[in-house]
Amino acid sequence: MQLQFPCRKIYCTAFPYLKLANGRAFPVTPRVPSPVYTQSQTFLLDGVSRMTTSLKRRHFTAGLALVPLAASGLLVGCSNIPDTIKIGVAQPLSGPLAALGQDLLNGVNLAVSELNKNNFSIDGKRVTLEVVAVDDRADSATGKTVAQQLVDAGVVAVIGHLNSGVSIDVASIYGAKDIAQIAISTNPKFTQLGLSTTFRMVANDNLQARAIGSFAASQFGTARYAALDDGTPYGKGLTDGAVEQLKAEKREVVVRQSFDDKTVAFDKLAQEIKAANVEVIVSTLNDFQAIALIEALKKIDYTRVRLLGGDTVKTTDMGKAAGIIEGIYATSPVLEAKEFVTGRQFLEKYLDAFKKPPAYGGHYSYDSMYVLSAALQKAKSAKPKDVTAAMHAINGYAPVTGTMTWDDKGEQRYAAVGVYELRRGNWELRMRSDRW
C-alpha cells in the first residue's frame, strides 16, 4: 500500500512525514487498516520511498495520535534548499565578440566544475551547481529575450553581460525578481539604476577615464589630442570621460568625433588629424577600426603619433599595426591573470580544461562564481533575494584576483585600471592603480 501526502517540497530527516496546513507543517502518522497481516508497507512523500514497515501481528488495532512537538523544533533537520541550483550565464557566444563571451563562460564552467567536484554544500546539504548559458549576441533586444529565459528557468543569479548597453537594458528584468546580476560591463550607468541587484566585476569607466588623462598628462607632455569613439554606450561614455579628464589636466583636444562600431573608412579623418597637428589619439574604437585608421595615417605619411585606447584595442590583432606609429597603448580594468600571484595556477587549469589560453576576463568570471558560491553559503538559501542580500554583505575570497566586495550600489571596492604598451607584438604592463 502506498500513501502519498500533499507536502511536495519539504523533506525532513528528523520526521519524514509532514503535512502542510495553513502555511504550517505538521507531523502525520499514517493510518493503517485493521486487521493487517504480515506484509511490507511503503509510505511515500512526493513519490519517493522513505520507510518500509513490516507488521508481524495478525490483528492490529491502532489508536493513532499526532505526536506533539514544540513549534521551535518542528523542522529541525529539514531543508528547503533544492538538490540542484541553476546559475545563469549570459554573454555574446556568436558574432565578433564570441571569443570574449566564450572566455567568460569558460571561467564560470571551470569554477562550477571545481565546486561540484569538491562536494559543494549549503547549510550542510550537498547540492549540484548547474550552468544555464545563453547567447545575447551583444544585442540589447536579444539580451532582453534571453534574460527572461534565464528568469523563467529559475536561476538564482546571473553572470552577465559583457556589453554595457546590454547589461543596462536587461538589468530591470533581473531586478524585478531580485536576481543578482554580476557584469563585467564598465559604463557607470549600470550601477546607477537604483537596483540592488547590479554588481560589477571590475572598475568602471570613471576610473578608466582618469587613468587615460593621468597617464597621458604624465607621459606625453603638452601634446595635442584627438578623441574618437565607436558610438556605443561604452565607447562614447569612456571617451567623454577621458576628454573631461584631459581638459582638467590642461590638455588640448583639437579633434572630437564619433563613429559607429563598424566604420573602417578613415581617409578623411586621417587628413583632419594631420591638419590639426594631432600628436596623441585617444580612441575607444574597436581594434580593427584602430588598425584601419593607422593604415590611413600611413598612406599620408603621418605616423608621428601615439594611440591610447581602451579595452577594445588591447587585443592580439593590434600587433598588425605595431611599428607603424610611434606607440600604441591601452588602458583596461580587466587586469591579466598573469599579473596576480595565483594567476599562473589558474592559467594552467584553464589551458588544461579548454586547450587554449583565456581571451579576455575568464579569471574574473571564475572569481565571480566562487564569490557567488560563498554568498549562497552565507545566505543558507537558494532564494534570489537572500543571495543578493548576502552578496552585498560579503567580503568574498576570489581565488585569482584576491577579493571581491561591493559597495551599496554594486561597485567593486578594490578594482584597479592598468596601462599597457604594445611591444614586440605583446602587451606589457606599464603601471596600474586603483587611485588614478
CSV table of N, CA and C in Angstrom, one decimal, residues 290-418:
chain,number,residue,atom,x,y,z
A,290,ALA,N,40.8,50.7,-35.3
A,290,ALA,CA,42.1,51.4,-35.0
A,290,ALA,C,43.2,51.0,-36.0
A,291,ILE,N,43.2,49.8,-36.4
A,291,ILE,CA,44.2,49.4,-37.4
A,291,ILE,C,43.9,50.0,-38.7
A,292,ALA,N,42.6,50.1,-39.1
A,292,ALA,CA,42.3,50.8,-40.4
A,292,ALA,C,42.7,52.3,-40.3
A,293,LEU,N,42.5,53.0,-39.2
A,293,LEU,CA,42.9,54.4,-39.0
A,293,LEU,C,44.5,54.5,-39.1
A,294,ILE,N,45.2,53.6,-38.5
A,294,ILE,CA,46.7,53.7,-38.6
A,294,ILE,C,47.1,53.5,-40.0
A,295,GLU,N,46.5,52.6,-40.7
A,295,GLU,CA,46.8,52.4,-42.1
A,295,GLU,C,46.5,53.6,-43.0
A,296,ALA,N,45.4,54.3,-42.6
A,296,ALA,CA,45.1,55.5,-43.3
A,296,ALA,C,46.1,56.6,-43.1
A,297,LEU,N,46.6,56.7,-41.8
A,297,LEU,CA,47.7,57.7,-41.5
A,297,LEU,C,49.0,57.3,-42.2
A,298,LYS,N,49.2,56.1,-42.3
A,298,LYS,CA,50.5,55.6,-43.0
A,298,LYS,C,50.4,56.0,-44.5
A,299,LYS,N,49.3,56.0,-45.1
A,299,LYS,CA,49.1,56.3,-46.5
A,299,LYS,C,49.5,57.8,-46.8
A,300,ILE,N,49.2,58.7,-45.8
A,300,ILE,CA,49.5,60.1,-46.0
A,300,ILE,C,50.8,60.5,-45.2
A,301,ASP,N,51.6,59.5,-44.8
A,301,ASP,CA,52.9,59.7,-44.2
A,301,ASP,C,52.8,60.6,-42.9
A,302,TYR,N,51.8,60.3,-42.1
A,302,TYR,CA,51.6,61.0,-40.9
A,302,TYR,C,51.6,59.9,-39.7
A,303,THR,N,52.8,59.5,-39.3
A,303,THR,CA,52.8,58.4,-38.3
A,303,THR,C,53.5,58.8,-37.0
A,304,ARG,N,53.8,60.1,-36.9
A,304,ARG,CA,54.5,60.5,-35.6
A,304,ARG,C,53.4,60.8,-34.6
A,305,VAL,N,52.6,59.8,-34.3
A,305,VAL,CA,51.5,60.0,-33.4
A,305,VAL,C,51.5,58.7,-32.4
A,306,ARG,N,50.9,58.9,-31.3
A,306,ARG,CA,50.7,57.7,-30.4
A,306,ARG,C,49.2,57.5,-30.3
A,307,LEU,N,48.8,56.2,-30.1
A,307,LEU,CA,47.4,55.9,-29.9
A,307,LEU,C,47.2,55.3,-28.5
A,308,LEU,N,46.3,55.9,-27.7
A,308,LEU,CA,46.0,55.5,-26.3
A,308,LEU,C,44.5,55.1,-26.3
A,309,GLY,N,44.3,53.8,-26.2
A,309,GLY,CA,42.9,53.3,-26.3
A,309,GLY,C,42.4,52.6,-25.0
A,310,GLY,N,41.2,52.1,-25.1
A,310,GLY,CA,40.6,51.3,-24.0
A,310,GLY,C,40.7,49.8,-24.3
A,311,ASP,N,39.8,49.1,-23.7
A,311,ASP,CA,39.9,47.6,-23.7
A,311,ASP,C,39.8,47.1,-25.2
A,312,THR,N,39.1,47.8,-26.0
A,312,THR,CA,38.8,47.3,-27.4
A,312,THR,C,40.0,47.3,-28.3
A,313,VAL,N,41.1,47.9,-27.9
A,313,VAL,CA,42.3,47.8,-28.7
A,313,VAL,C,43.4,46.9,-28.0
A,314,LYS,N,43.1,46.4,-26.9
A,314,LYS,CA,44.0,45.6,-26.2
A,314,LYS,C,43.8,44.1,-26.6
A,315,THR,N,44.2,43.8,-27.8
A,315,THR,CA,44.0,42.5,-28.4
A,315,THR,C,45.2,42.1,-29.1
A,316,THR,N,45.3,40.8,-29.4
A,316,THR,CA,46.5,40.3,-30.2
A,316,THR,C,46.5,40.8,-31.6
A,317,ASP,N,45.3,41.1,-32.2
A,317,ASP,CA,45.3,41.6,-33.6
A,317,ASP,C,45.9,42.9,-33.7
A,318,MET,N,46.0,43.7,-32.6
A,318,MET,CA,46.7,45.0,-32.7
A,318,MET,C,48.1,44.9,-33.1
A,319,GLY,N,48.7,43.7,-32.9
A,319,GLY,CA,50.1,43.5,-33.3
A,319,GLY,C,50.3,43.8,-34.8
A,320,LYS,N,49.3,43.7,-35.6
A,320,LYS,CA,49.4,44.0,-37.0
A,320,LYS,C,49.8,45.5,-37.3
A,321,ALA,N,49.5,46.4,-36.3
A,321,ALA,CA,49.8,47.8,-36.5
A,321,ALA,C,51.1,48.2,-35.8
A,322,ALA,N,51.7,47.3,-35.1
A,322,ALA,CA,52.9,47.6,-34.3
A,322,ALA,C,54.0,48.1,-35.2
A,323,GLY,N,54.7,49.2,-34.8
A,323,GLY,CA,55.8,49.7,-35.5
A,323,GLY,C,55.4,50.7,-36.6
A,324,ILE,N,54.2,50.9,-36.9
A,324,ILE,CA,53.8,51.9,-37.9
A,324,ILE,C,53.7,53.3,-37.3
A,325,ILE,N,53.2,53.4,-36.1
A,325,ILE,CA,53.2,54.7,-35.5
A,325,ILE,C,54.1,54.7,-34.3
A,326,GLU,N,54.3,55.8,-33.6
A,326,GLU,CA,55.3,55.9,-32.5
A,326,GLU,C,55.0,55.0,-31.3
A,327,GLY,N,53.8,54.8,-31.1
A,327,GLY,CA,53.4,54.0,-29.9
A,327,GLY,C,52.0,53.6,-29.8
A,328,ILE,N,51.6,52.4,-29.3
A,328,ILE,CA,50.3,52.0,-29.1
A,328,ILE,C,50.1,51.6,-27.6
A,329,TYR,N,49.1,52.2,-27.0
A,329,TYR,CA,48.9,52.0,-25.6
A,329,TYR,C,47.4,51.6,-25.3
A,330,ALA,N,47.1,50.9,-24.3
A,330,ALA,CA,45.8,50.6,-23.9
A,330,ALA,C,45.6,50.7,-22.4
A,331,THR,N,44.4,51.1,-22.0
A,331,THR,CA,44.0,51.0,-20.6
A,331,THR,C,43.0,50.0,-20.5
A,332,SER,N,42.9,49.3,-19.3
A,332,SER,CA,41.9,48.3,-19.1
A,332,SER,C,41.7,48.0,-17.6
A,333,PRO,N,40.4,47.9,-17.2
A,333,PRO,CA,40.1,47.5,-15.9
A,333,PRO,C,40.2,45.9,-15.7
A,334,VAL,N,40.3,45.3,-16.9
A,334,VAL,CA,40.5,43.8,-16.9
A,334,VAL,C,42.0,43.5,-16.8
A,335,LEU,N,42.5,43.3,-15.6
A,335,LEU,CA,43.9,43.0,-15.5
A,335,LEU,C,44.2,41.6,-15.9
A,336,GLU,N,45.3,41.3,-16.4
A,336,GLU,CA,45.6,40.0,-16.9
A,336,GLU,C,45.9,39.0,-15.7
A,337,ALA,N,45.5,37.8,-15.9
A,337,ALA,CA,45.6,36.8,-14.9
A,337,ALA,C,47.1,36.6,-14.4
A,338,LYS,N,48.0,36.7,-15.4
A,338,LYS,CA,49.4,36.6,-15.0
A,338,LYS,C,49.9,37.6,-14.1
A,339,GLU,N,49.2,38.7,-13.9
A,339,GLU,CA,49.6,39.8,-13.0
A,339,GLU,C,49.4,39.5,-11.5
A,340,PHE,N,48.6,38.4,-11.3
A,340,PHE,CA,48.3,38.1,-9.9
A,340,PHE,C,49.1,36.9,-9.4
A,341,VAL,N,49.3,36.8,-8.1
A,341,VAL,CA,50.1,35.8,-7.5
A,341,VAL,C,49.7,34.4,-7.9
A,342,THR,N,48.4,34.1,-7.9
A,342,THR,CA,47.9,32.8,-8.2
A,342,THR,C,47.4,32.7,-9.7
A,343,GLY,N,47.7,33.7,-10.4
A,343,GLY,CA,47.3,33.7,-11.8
A,343,GLY,C,47.9,32.5,-12.6
A,344,ARG,N,49.1,32.2,-12.4
A,344,ARG,CA,49.8,31.1,-13.1
A,344,ARG,C,49.0,29.8,-12.9
A,345,GLN,N,48.6,29.5,-11.7
A,345,GLN,CA,47.8,28.2,-11.4
A,345,GLN,C,46.5,28.2,-12.2
A,346,PHE,N,45.9,29.4,-12.2
A,346,PHE,CA,44.6,29.5,-13.0
A,346,PHE,C,44.8,29.2,-14.4
A,347,LEU,N,45.9,29.9,-15.0
A,347,LEU,CA,46.2,29.7,-16.4
A,347,LEU,C,46.4,28.3,-16.8
A,348,GLU,N,47.1,27.6,-15.9
A,348,GLU,CA,47.4,26.1,-16.2
A,348,GLU,C,46.1,25.3,-16.2
A,349,LYS,N,45.3,25.6,-15.2
A,349,LYS,CA,44.0,24.9,-15.1
A,349,LYS,C,43.1,25.2,-16.3
A,350,TYR,N,43.1,26.4,-16.7
A,350,TYR,CA,42.2,26.9,-17.8
A,350,TYR,C,42.7,26.2,-19.1
A,351,LEU,N,44.0,26.2,-19.3
A,351,LEU,CA,44.6,25.7,-20.6
A,351,LEU,C,44.3,24.2,-20.6
A,352,ASP,N,44.4,23.5,-19.5
A,352,ASP,CA,44.2,22.1,-19.4
A,352,ASP,C,42.7,21.8,-19.7
A,353,ALA,N,41.8,22.6,-19.3
A,353,ALA,CA,40.4,22.4,-19.5
A,353,ALA,C,39.9,22.7,-20.9
A,354,PHE,N,40.4,23.8,-21.5
A,354,PHE,CA,39.9,24.3,-22.7
A,354,PHE,C,40.9,24.3,-23.9
A,355,LYS,N,42.1,23.9,-23.6
A,355,LYS,CA,43.1,23.7,-24.6
A,355,LYS,C,43.5,25.0,-25.4
A,356,LYS,N,43.3,26.1,-24.7
A,356,LYS,CA,43.6,27.4,-25.2
A,356,LYS,C,43.7,28.4,-24.1
A,357,PRO,N,44.5,29.5,-24.2
A,357,PRO,CA,44.6,30.5,-23.1
A,357,PRO,C,43.4,31.4,-23.0
A,358,PRO,N,43.1,32.0,-21.9
A,358,PRO,CA,42.0,33.0,-21.8
A,358,PRO,C,42.1,34.1,-22.9
A,359,ALA,N,40.9,34.5,-23.4
A,359,ALA,CA,40.9,35.6,-24.4
A,359,ALA,C,40.6,36.9,-23.8
A,360,TYR,N,40.1,37.0,-22.5
A,360,TYR,CA,39.7,38.3,-22.0
A,360,TYR,C,39.7,38.3,-20.5
A,361,GLY,N,38.5,38.0,-19.9
A,361,GLY,CA,38.3,38.1,-18.5
A,361,GLY,C,37.8,36.8,-17.8
A,362,GLY,N,38.2,35.7,-18.3
A,362,GLY,CA,37.7,34.4,-17.8
A,362,GLY,C,38.1,34.3,-16.3
A,363,HIS,N,39.2,34.9,-15.9
A,363,HIS,CA,39.6,34.8,-14.5
A,363,HIS,C,38.6,35.6,-13.6
A,364,TYR,N,38.0,36.7,-14.1
A,364,TYR,CA,37.1,37.5,-13.4
A,364,TYR,C,35.7,36.7,-13.2
A,365,SER,N,35.3,36.1,-14.3
A,365,SER,CA,34.0,35.3,-14.1
A,365,SER,C,34.3,34.1,-13.3
A,366,TYR,N,35.4,33.5,-13.3
A,366,TYR,CA,35.8,32.4,-12.4
A,366,TYR,C,35.8,32.8,-11.0
A,367,ASP,N,36.4,34.0,-10.7
A,367,ASP,CA,36.3,34.5,-9.3
A,367,ASP,C,34.9,34.9,-8.9
A,368,SER,N,34.1,35.4,-9.8
A,368,SER,CA,32.7,35.8,-9.5
A,368,SER,C,31.9,34.6,-9.1
A,369,MET,N,32.1,33.5,-9.8
A,369,MET,CA,31.4,32.3,-9.4
A,369,MET,C,31.8,31.8,-8.1
A,370,TYR,N,33.0,31.9,-7.7
A,370,TYR,CA,33.5,31.5,-6.3
A,370,TYR,C,32.8,32.4,-5.3
A,371,VAL,N,32.8,33.7,-5.5
A,371,VAL,CA,32.2,34.6,-4.6
A,371,VAL,C,30.7,34.4,-4.5
A,372,LEU,N,30.1,34.1,-5.6
A,372,LEU,CA,28.7,33.8,-5.6
A,372,LEU,C,28.4,32.5,-4.8
A,373,SER,N,29.2,31.5,-4.9
A,373,SER,CA,29.1,30.3,-4.2
A,373,SER,C,29.2,30.6,-2.6
A,374,ALA,N,30.1,31.5,-2.3
A,374,ALA,CA,30.2,31.9,-0.9
A,374,ALA,C,29.0,32.6,-0.4
A,375,ALA,N,28.4,33.4,-1.3
A,375,ALA,CA,27.1,34.1,-0.9
A,375,ALA,C,26.0,33.1,-0.7
A,376,LEU,N,25.9,32.1,-1.5
A,376,LEU,CA,24.9,31.1,-1.3
A,376,LEU,C,25.1,30.4,0.0
A,377,GLN,N,26.3,30.1,0.4
A,377,GLN,CA,26.5,29.5,1.7
A,377,GLN,C,26.2,30.5,2.9
A,378,LYS,N,26.6,31.7,2.7
A,378,LYS,CA,26.3,32.7,3.7
A,378,LYS,C,24.8,32.9,3.9
A,379,ALA,N,24.1,32.9,2.8
A,379,ALA,CA,22.6,33.1,2.8
A,379,ALA,C,21.9,31.9,3.4
A,380,LYS,N,22.5,30.7,3.3
A,380,LYS,CA,21.9,29.4,3.6
A,380,LYS,C,20.6,29.3,2.9
A,381,SER,N,20.6,29.7,1.7
A,381,SER,CA,19.3,29.8,0.9
A,381,SER,C,19.6,29.8,-0.5
A,382,ALA,N,18.7,29.3,-1.4
A,382,ALA,CA,18.8,29.5,-2.8
A,382,ALA,C,17.8,30.4,-3.3
A,383,LYS,N,17.2,31.2,-2.5
A,383,LYS,CA,16.2,32.2,-2.9
A,383,LYS,C,17.0,33.5,-3.4
A,384,PRO,N,16.7,33.9,-4.6
A,384,PRO,CA,17.5,35.0,-5.2
A,384,PRO,C,17.6,36.3,-4.3
A,385,LYS,N,16.5,36.6,-3.6
A,385,LYS,CA,16.6,37.8,-2.7
A,385,LYS,C,17.6,37.6,-1.6
A,386,ASP,N,17.6,36.4,-1.0
A,386,ASP,CA,18.6,36.1,0.1
A,386,ASP,C,20.0,36.2,-0.5
A,387,VAL,N,20.2,35.6,-1.7
A,387,VAL,CA,21.5,35.6,-2.2
A,387,VAL,C,22.0,37.0,-2.5
A,388,THR,N,21.1,37.8,-3.1
A,388,THR,CA,21.5,39.2,-3.4
A,388,THR,C,21.9,40.0,-2.1
A,389,ALA,N,21.1,39.8,-1.1
A,389,ALA,CA,21.5,40.4,0.2
A,389,ALA,C,22.8,40.0,0.7
A,390,ALA,N,23.1,38.7,0.6
A,390,ALA,CA,24.4,38.1,1.0
A,390,ALA,C,25.6,38.7,0.2
A,391,MET,N,25.3,38.9,-1.1
A,391,MET,CA,26.3,39.5,-2.0
A,391,MET,C,26.8,40.9,-1.5
A,392,HIS,N,25.8,41.6,-1.0
A,392,HIS,CA,26.1,43.0,-0.5
A,392,HIS,C,26.9,42.9,0.8
A,393,ALA,N,26.7,41.9,1.5
A,393,ALA,CA,27.4,41.8,2.9
A,393,ALA,C,28.7,41.1,2.9
A,394,ILE,N,29.0,40.4,1.8
A,394,ILE,CA,30.2,39.5,1.8
A,394,ILE,C,31.5,40.2,1.4
A,395,ASN,N,32.5,39.8,2.0
A,395,ASN,CA,33.9,40.1,1.5
A,395,ASN,C,34.5,38.9,1.0
A,396,GLY,N,34.2,38.6,-0.3
A,396,GLY,CA,34.4,37.3,-0.9
A,396,GLY,C,35.8,37.0,-1.3
A,397,TYR,N,36.3,35.8,-1.0
A,397,TYR,CA,37.6,35.3,-1.4
A,397,TYR,C,37.5,35.0,-2.9
A,398,ALA,N,38.3,35.7,-3.7
A,398,ALA,CA,38.4,35.4,-5.1
A,398,ALA,C,39.8,34.7,-5.4
A,399,PRO,N,39.8,33.5,-5.9
A,399,PRO,CA,41.0,32.7,-6.0
A,399,PRO,C,42.1,33.3,-6.8
A,400,VAL,N,41.8,34.1,-7.8
A,400,VAL,CA,42.8,34.7,-8.7
A,400,VAL,C,43.1,36.1,-8.3
A,401,THR,N,42.1,37.0,-8.3
A,401,THR,CA,42.3,38.4,-8.0
A,401,THR,C,42.3,38.8,-6.6
A,402,GLY,N,42.1,37.9,-5.7
A,402,GLY,CA,42.2,38.1,-4.2
A,402,GLY,C,41.0,38.3,-3.5
A,403,THR,N,40.2,39.3,-3.9
A,403,THR,CA,38.9,39.6,-3.1
A,403,THR,C,37.9,40.3,-4.0
A,404,MET,N,36.7,40.1,-3.8
A,404,MET,CA,35.6,40.9,-4.4
A,404,MET,C,34.6,41.3,-3.4
A,405,THR,N,34.4,42.6,-3.2
A,405,THR,CA,33.5,43.1,-2.3
A,405,THR,C,32.9,44.4,-2.9
A,406,TRP,N,31.6,44.6,-2.7
A,406,TRP,CA,30.9,45.7,-3.3
A,406,TRP,C,30.3,46.7,-2.4
A,407,ASP,N,30.2,48.0,-2.9
A,407,ASP,CA,29.5,49.0,-2.1
A,407,ASP,C,28.0,48.8,-2.2
A,408,ASP,N,27.2,49.8,-1.7
A,408,ASP,CA,25.8,49.6,-1.7
A,408,ASP,C,25.2,49.7,-3.1
A,409,LYS,N,25.9,50.3,-4.1
A,409,LYS,CA,25.4,50.4,-5.4
A,409,LYS,C,25.9,49.2,-6.3
A,410,GLY,N,26.8,48.4,-5.8
A,410,GLY,CA,27.3,47.3,-6.6
A,410,GLY,C,28.6,47.6,-7.3
A,411,GLU,N,29.3,48.6,-6.9
A,411,GLU,CA,30.7,48.9,-7.4
A,411,GLU,C,31.7,48.1,-6.7
A,412,GLN,N,32.7,47.6,-7.4
A,412,GLN,CA,33.8,46.9,-6.8
A,412,GLN,C,34.7,47.8,-6.0
A,413,ARG,N,34.9,47.5,-4.7
A,413,ARG,CA,35.6,48.4,-3.8
A,413,ARG,C,37.1,48.5,-4.1
A,414,TYR,N,37.7,47.4,-4.6
A,414,TYR,CA,39.2,47.4,-4.8
A,414,TYR,C,39.6,47.2,-6.2
A,415,ALA,N,38.8,47.7,-7.1
A,415,ALA,CA,39.1,47.5,-8.6
A,415,ALA,C,40.3,48.5,-9.0
A,416,ALA,N,41.0,48.1,-10.0
A,416,ALA,CA,42.1,48.9,-10.5
A,416,ALA,C,42.1,48.9,-12.0
A,417,VAL,N,42.8,49.9,-12.6
A,417,VAL,CA,43.0,50.0,-14.0
A,417,VAL,C,44.5,50.0,-14.4
A,418,GLY,N,44.8,49.2,-15.4
A,418,GLY,CA,46.2,49.1,-15.8
A,418,GLY,C,46.4,49.8,-17.1
